[in-house]
Amino acid sequence: MPKAIHLFPLLTLLGTPVVGLTLELPAQVLAEQTRSEVPGSYALPTAVFDGRSVPARVVEGALDQRAYRLEAPGLTTLAILSPLRDQVKAAGFDVVFECEARRCGGFDFRFGTDVMPEPDMYVDLSDFRFLSAARGDEAVSLLVSRSSSAAYVQITRVTPMSAPATTPPPPTAIELPDDLAAPAATAVTSLAEALDRTGRAVLEDLVFASGSASLAKGDYPSLAALAAWLQANPDETIALVGHTDASGSLAANVALSERRAEAVAEALFSLYRADPARVLAKGIGFLAPRATNQTEAGRQKNRRVEVVVTSTR
């Protein structure tokens, strides 16, 4: 089943968020490595190796770079890159430059660009593809290659450090259809009470398919309730903690659960304009189940995201 990666809002090692883009990887994630710099800079390739260097445009901001090893026997580098390219374009990015292996410049291009070291990212000099894209002041690049047994994807993203501050609308300004108004009001009350009383709550209405980090389409009153609680408590900070069922390895599930938390953070930022500086997103895989993993009903309950109050008084 395809895996989803939540590319950003990744919270970097310093806790600074990067605004969201969600990509679906076309194969099972076997391993993931990250590198973050805040502030950071990245030389975004803009053309093939010209005989002296790789032409590039330096972009500065919050840098987040991730390398994925995929279980993808039989998938070509084009088959891996193509759906990622389509998603990047659908998100409003313009492709700046794209090339393939020798046409990029082979060895000279590979070693003239920023690539995470092996074994995190493997590049076959005769079989790799590269793409760079931009959306305003944001930049993203994709590097895809493969070995005899796995595929590798590196995604580098730079987002401006200082996005314009916005003030979330008051809860009463959130317009919901009549049939959702009562559940939303209940969610606001119960979630706020749980956070005030115990400092944690499960976002019960979120729906994730097994193996996916993408939220299923639908209305989620719990997100509106959480945004309202953040607005009513401007000094508080929270962590969104992702959980999975026990299908698959621990490493893959920890990575998946973090991407689930990041997907929820993105929705919180984009739909309700929550302040990214107050939200951390992390994942712990299947290490804290709340139900048995021996039944589908139990596994469904374990695929969740919880909110934890992280500020102290």
Short mmCIF file of C-alpha atoms in Angstrom, two decimals:
data_model
loop_
_atom_site.label_atom_id
_atom_site.label_comp_id
_atom_site.label_asym_id
_atom_site.label_seq_id
_atom_site.Cartn_x
_atom_site.Cartn_y
_atom_site.Cartn_z
CA MET A 1 0.00 0.00 0.00
CA PRO A 2 1.41 3.46 -0.86
CA LYS A 3 2.84 5.40 2.02
CA ALA A 4 2.21 9.07 2.64
CA ILE A 5 4.92 11.45 3.67
CA HIS A 6 4.02 14.67 5.24
CA LEU A 7 6.48 17.08 3.89
CA PHE A 8 6.39 19.76 6.09
CA PRO A 9 4.98 21.01 8.37
CA LEU A 10 8.01 19.17 9.57
CA LEU A 11 9.16 20.44 12.90
CA THR A 12 12.92 20.75 12.69
CA LEU A 13 15.36 19.72 15.38
CA LEU A 14 15.10 23.19 16.83
CA GLY A 15 11.33 23.00 16.91
CA THR A 16 10.77 25.52 14.13
CA PRO A 17 7.94 24.45 11.81
CA VAL A 18 7.93 24.47 8.05
CA VAL A 19 4.61 25.04 6.33
CA GLY A 20 2.93 22.06 4.73
CA LEU A 21 3.07 19.95 1.61
CA THR A 22 1.89 16.37 1.65
CA LEU A 23 3.33 13.83 -0.79
CA GLU A 24 2.39 10.19 -1.30
CA LEU A 25 5.36 7.89 -1.84
CA PRO A 26 4.64 5.05 -4.27
CA ALA A 27 6.04 2.22 -2.13
CA GLN A 28 6.61 0.92 1.40
CA VAL A 29 9.03 3.03 3.46
CA LEU A 30 11.83 0.88 4.88
CA ALA A 31 13.96 3.63 6.45
CA GLU A 32 14.00 7.41 6.81
CA GLN A 33 16.70 9.89 7.76
CA THR A 34 16.39 13.64 8.31
CA ARG A 35 18.59 16.72 8.41
CA SER A 36 17.42 20.17 9.46
CA GLU A 37 18.98 23.61 9.64
CA VAL A 38 17.26 26.69 11.04
CA PRO A 39 18.24 29.04 9.56
CA GLY A 40 19.81 27.23 6.65
CA SER A 41 20.61 27.61 2.98
CA TYR A 42 20.45 25.36 -0.06
CA ALA A 43 21.89 25.66 -3.56
CA LEU A 44 18.84 24.74 -5.65
CA PRO A 45 20.11 23.30 -8.98
CA THR A 46 18.66 25.13 -11.96
CA ALA A 47 20.47 23.48 -14.90
CA VAL A 48 22.73 20.59 -15.88
CA PHE A 49 26.45 20.55 -15.05
CA ASP A 50 27.98 23.18 -17.35
CA GLY A 51 31.55 21.88 -17.43
CA ARG A 52 32.64 23.77 -14.33
CA SER A 53 29.80 23.56 -11.81
CA VAL A 54 26.10 22.91 -11.37
CA PRO A 55 24.20 26.20 -11.89
CA ALA A 56 22.13 26.89 -8.80
CA ARG A 57 20.09 29.52 -6.98
CA VAL A 58 20.80 29.83 -3.27
CA VAL A 59 17.64 29.86 -1.16
CA GLU A 60 17.61 30.60 2.56
CA GLY A 61 15.19 29.79 5.35
CA ALA A 62 14.11 26.72 7.31
CA LEU A 63 15.83 23.77 5.63
CA ASP A 64 14.48 20.26 5.95
CA GLN A 65 16.02 17.35 4.04
CA ARG A 66 14.78 13.76 4.16
CA ALA A 67 16.03 10.54 2.58
CA TYR A 68 13.77 7.51 2.21
CA ARG A 69 14.64 3.93 1.35
CA LEU A 70 11.68 2.21 -0.32
CA GLU A 71 10.74 -1.38 -0.92
CA ALA A 72 10.23 -0.96 -4.66
CA PRO A 73 11.30 -4.01 -6.67
CA GLY A 74 10.62 -3.44 -10.35
CA LEU A 75 9.81 0.27 -10.05
CA THR A 76 11.92 2.46 -12.34
CA THR A 77 13.21 5.84 -11.22
CA LEU A 78 10.71 7.48 -13.57
CA ALA A 79 7.86 5.50 -12.04
CA ILE A 80 8.91 6.80 -8.63
CA LEU A 81 9.51 10.41 -9.64
CA SER A 82 6.48 10.89 -11.88
CA PRO A 83 3.74 10.78 -9.20
CA LEU A 84 5.84 12.94 -6.89
CA ARG A 85 6.28 15.49 -9.67
CA ASP A 86 2.54 15.56 -10.27
CA GLN A 87 1.85 16.17 -6.58
CA VAL A 88 4.42 18.96 -6.36
CA LYS A 89 2.85 20.68 -9.38
CA ALA A 90 -0.65 20.17 -7.99
CA ALA A 91 0.47 21.93 -4.80
CA GLY A 92 1.23 25.06 -6.82
CA PHE A 93 4.97 24.64 -7.37
CA ASP A 94 6.51 25.45 -10.75
CA VAL A 95 9.15 23.01 -12.02
CA VAL A 96 12.41 24.94 -12.39
CA PHE A 97 14.57 22.15 -13.75
CA GLU A 98 14.46 18.40 -14.37
CA CYS A 99 17.04 15.97 -15.68
CA GLU A 100 18.07 12.33 -15.84
CA ALA A 101 21.45 10.73 -14.97
CA ARG A 102 23.96 11.36 -17.77
CA ARG A 103 21.92 14.25 -19.15
CA CYS A 104 22.24 15.92 -15.74
CA GLY A 105 26.01 15.53 -15.87
CA GLY A 106 26.38 12.13 -14.21
CA PHE A 107 29.18 12.07 -11.65
CA ASP A 108 29.76 15.84 -11.83
CA PHE A 109 26.10 16.67 -11.20
CA ARG A 110 25.75 14.17 -8.37
CA PHE A 111 28.82 15.47 -6.53
CA GLY A 112 28.01 19.08 -7.36
CA THR A 113 24.69 18.93 -5.48
CA ASP A 114 23.72 18.51 -1.83
CA VAL A 115 23.11 14.78 -1.21
CA MET A 116 22.80 13.04 2.14
CA PRO A 117 25.61 10.48 2.63
CA GLU A 118 25.28 6.74 2.21
CA PRO A 119 23.71 4.60 3.48
CA ASP A 120 20.96 7.19 4.07
CA MET A 121 20.83 8.14 0.37
CA TYR A 122 22.22 5.96 -2.39
CA VAL A 123 22.73 7.32 -5.92
CA ASP A 124 23.45 5.08 -8.91
CA LEU A 125 25.38 7.39 -11.26
CA SER A 126 23.81 5.75 -14.29
CA ASP A 127 20.25 5.65 -12.95
CA PHE A 128 18.98 8.71 -11.12
CA ARG A 129 16.53 11.55 -11.75
CA PHE A 130 16.41 15.05 -10.31
CA LEU A 131 13.76 17.77 -10.15
CA SER A 132 13.73 21.23 -8.58
CA ALA A 133 10.65 23.42 -8.15
CA ALA A 134 9.65 26.69 -6.54
CA ARG A 135 6.52 28.34 -5.19
CA GLY A 136 7.16 31.97 -4.36
CA ASP A 137 10.03 32.01 -1.85
CA GLU A 138 9.71 28.27 -1.18
CA ALA A 139 11.88 25.68 -2.91
CA VAL A 140 11.78 21.90 -3.12
CA SER A 141 13.96 19.35 -4.88
CA LEU A 142 13.53 15.63 -5.51
CA LEU A 143 16.37 13.18 -6.13
CA VAL A 144 15.43 9.60 -7.03
CA SER A 145 17.69 6.60 -7.58
CA ARG A 146 17.76 2.88 -6.88
CA SER A 147 19.97 -0.05 -5.98
CA SER A 148 19.42 -3.68 -6.95
CA SER A 149 17.08 -4.19 -4.00
CA ALA A 150 15.55 -0.82 -3.08
CA ALA A 151 14.65 2.65 -4.29
CA TYR A 152 15.87 5.89 -2.71
CA VAL A 153 14.19 9.29 -2.58
CA GLN A 154 15.70 12.48 -1.18
CA ILE A 155 13.42 15.47 -0.68
CA THR A 156 14.88 18.85 0.23
CA ARG A 157 12.64 21.75 1.21
CA VAL A 158 13.39 25.35 2.15
CA THR A 159 10.65 27.60 3.48
CA PRO A 160 10.98 31.30 4.43
CA MET A 161 11.65 31.83 8.12
CA SER A 162 9.27 34.70 8.63
CA ALA A 163 5.82 33.98 7.27
CA PRO A 164 3.33 36.83 7.91
CA ALA A 165 1.70 36.40 11.26
CA THR A 166 -2.04 35.81 11.17
CA THR A 167 -4.60 35.80 13.93
CA PRO A 168 -6.97 32.83 14.02
CA PRO A 169 -10.65 33.72 13.82
CA PRO A 170 -12.66 33.28 17.01
CA PRO A 171 -14.42 29.93 17.34
CA THR A 172 -17.79 31.56 16.65
CA ALA A 173 -16.52 32.52 13.19
CA ILE A 174 -16.04 28.88 12.16
CA GLU A 175 -19.01 28.10 9.95
CA LEU A 176 -20.19 24.50 9.89
CA PRO A 177 -23.25 22.90 8.31
CA ASP A 178 -26.18 22.60 10.70
CA ASP A 179 -25.78 18.84 11.03
CA LEU A 180 -22.19 19.29 12.21
CA ALA A 181 -22.75 22.20 14.58
CA ALA A 182 -23.79 20.09 17.59
CA PRO A 183 -20.94 17.55 17.26
CA ALA A 184 -18.47 20.41 16.87
CA ALA A 185 -19.75 22.11 20.00
CA THR A 186 -19.47 18.84 21.91
CA ALA A 187 -15.94 18.31 20.60
CA VAL A 188 -14.93 21.81 21.68
CA THR A 189 -16.19 21.22 25.20
CA SER A 190 -14.86 17.70 25.72
CA LEU A 191 -11.44 18.35 24.20
CA ALA A 192 -10.96 21.58 26.14
CA GLU A 193 -11.99 19.86 29.36
CA ALA A 194 -9.58 17.00 28.74
CA LEU A 195 -6.67 19.33 28.01
CA ASP A 196 -7.41 21.47 31.05
CA ARG A 197 -7.89 18.47 33.34
CA THR A 198 -5.27 15.93 32.21
CA GLY A 199 -3.12 17.79 29.68
CA ARG A 200 -3.84 15.33 26.87
CA ALA A 201 -6.62 14.21 24.55
CA VAL A 202 -7.12 11.91 21.59
CA LEU A 203 -8.34 13.55 18.39
CA GLU A 204 -10.97 10.85 18.10
CA ASP A 205 -12.58 11.79 14.80
CA LEU A 206 -9.42 11.64 12.67
CA VAL A 207 -9.41 8.83 10.11
CA PHE A 208 -6.25 7.20 8.70
CA ALA A 209 -6.19 4.18 6.43
CA SER A 210 -3.77 1.43 7.44
CA GLY A 211 -0.30 2.38 6.23
CA SER A 212 -1.29 5.90 5.21
CA ALA A 213 -0.28 9.24 6.69
CA SER A 214 -2.98 11.17 4.83
CA LEU A 215 -6.14 12.21 6.60
CA ALA A 216 -9.20 10.78 4.90
CA LYS A 217 -11.48 13.42 3.41
CA GLY A 218 -14.07 14.70 5.83
CA ASP A 219 -14.88 17.24 8.52
CA TYR A 220 -12.97 17.02 11.78
CA PRO A 221 -14.57 19.03 14.59
CA SER A 222 -11.68 18.05 16.88
CA LEU A 223 -9.31 20.25 14.84
CA ALA A 224 -11.64 23.23 15.19
CA ALA A 225 -11.87 22.48 18.91
CA LEU A 226 -8.09 22.32 19.25
CA ALA A 227 -7.67 25.59 17.34
CA ALA A 228 -10.24 27.21 19.62
CA TRP A 229 -8.42 25.93 22.72
CA LEU A 230 -5.10 27.30 21.43
CA GLN A 231 -6.69 30.67 20.81
CA ALA A 232 -8.24 30.72 24.27
CA ASN A 233 -4.90 29.73 25.85
CA PRO A 234 -2.29 31.85 24.04
CA ASP A 235 0.56 30.93 26.41
CA GLU A 236 0.20 27.17 25.96
CA THR A 237 2.16 24.93 23.60
CA ILE A 238 1.26 21.43 22.43
CA ALA A 239 2.72 18.30 20.87
CA LEU A 240 0.81 16.25 18.33
CA VAL A 241 1.86 12.63 18.87
CA GLY A 242 1.20 10.08 16.14
CA HIS A 243 0.46 6.40 16.80
CA THR A 244 0.06 3.39 14.50
CA ASP A 245 -1.16 -0.16 14.67
CA ALA A 246 1.42 -2.96 14.84
CA SER A 247 1.46 -3.81 11.13
CA GLY A 248 5.05 -3.62 9.88
CA SER A 249 8.41 -2.85 11.48
CA LEU A 250 8.97 -0.45 14.36
CA ALA A 251 11.20 1.87 12.30
CA ALA A 252 8.64 2.17 9.51
CA ASN A 253 5.81 2.74 11.98
CA VAL A 254 7.69 5.43 13.91
CA ALA A 255 8.28 7.25 10.62
CA LEU A 256 4.64 6.76 9.59
CA SER A 257 3.28 7.95 12.93
CA GLU A 258 5.38 11.11 12.75
CA ARG A 259 4.06 11.84 9.28
CA ARG A 260 0.53 11.38 10.61
CA ALA A 261 1.20 13.93 13.34
CA GLU A 262 2.67 16.28 10.74
CA ALA A 263 -0.41 15.85 8.51
CA VAL A 264 -2.62 16.89 11.42
CA ALA A 265 -0.36 19.86 12.15
CA GLU A 266 -0.60 20.95 8.51
CA ALA A 267 -4.39 20.83 8.66
CA LEU A 268 -4.33 22.83 11.89
CA PHE A 269 -2.12 25.48 10.30
CA SER A 270 -3.83 25.69 6.92
CA LEU A 271 -7.48 25.41 7.97
CA TYR A 272 -7.45 27.24 11.29
CA ARG A 273 -4.31 29.39 11.07
CA ALA A 274 -2.86 28.05 14.30
CA ASP A 275 0.56 29.41 15.25
CA PRO A 276 3.21 26.90 14.05
CA ALA A 277 5.65 28.03 16.75
CA ARG A 278 3.36 26.52 19.39
CA VAL A 279 2.98 23.07 17.81
CA LEU A 280 5.41 20.13 17.80
CA ALA A 281 4.75 16.97 15.76
CA LYS A 282 6.29 13.63 16.70
CA GLY A 283 5.54 9.91 16.34
CA ILE A 284 6.11 6.81 18.47
CA GLY A 285 4.78 4.08 16.20
CA PHE A 286 3.04 1.17 17.91
CA LEU A 287 4.78 1.57 21.29
CA ALA A 288 1.73 2.94 23.13
CA PRO A 289 -1.37 1.02 21.99
CA ARG A 290 -4.71 1.70 23.60
CA ALA A 291 -6.38 -1.42 22.19
CA THR A 292 -5.42 -4.88 20.97
CA ASN A 293 -3.69 -5.14 17.62
CA GLN A 294 -5.23 -8.60 17.09
CA THR A 295 -8.46 -7.22 15.60
CA GLU A 296 -9.22 -4.66 12.90
CA ALA A 297 -11.32 -2.66 15.37
CA GLY A 298 -8.40 -2.49 17.77
CA ARG A 299 -5.93 -1.57 15.05
CA GLN A 300 -8.25 1.22 13.91
CA LYS A 301 -8.29 2.65 17.46
CA ASN A 302 -4.50 2.53 17.59
CA ARG A 303 -4.15 4.55 14.37
CA ARG A 304 -4.55 7.90 16.04
CA VAL A 305 -3.03 11.27 16.87
CA GLU A 306 -3.09 12.59 20.41
CA VAL A 307 -2.55 16.16 21.58
CA VAL A 308 -0.37 16.71 24.66
CA VAL A 309 0.06 20.03 26.46
CA THR A 310 3.81 20.68 26.66
CA SER A 311 3.90 24.06 28.40
CA THR A 312 4.32 24.33 32.16
CA ARG A 313 3.19 27.02 34.58
#
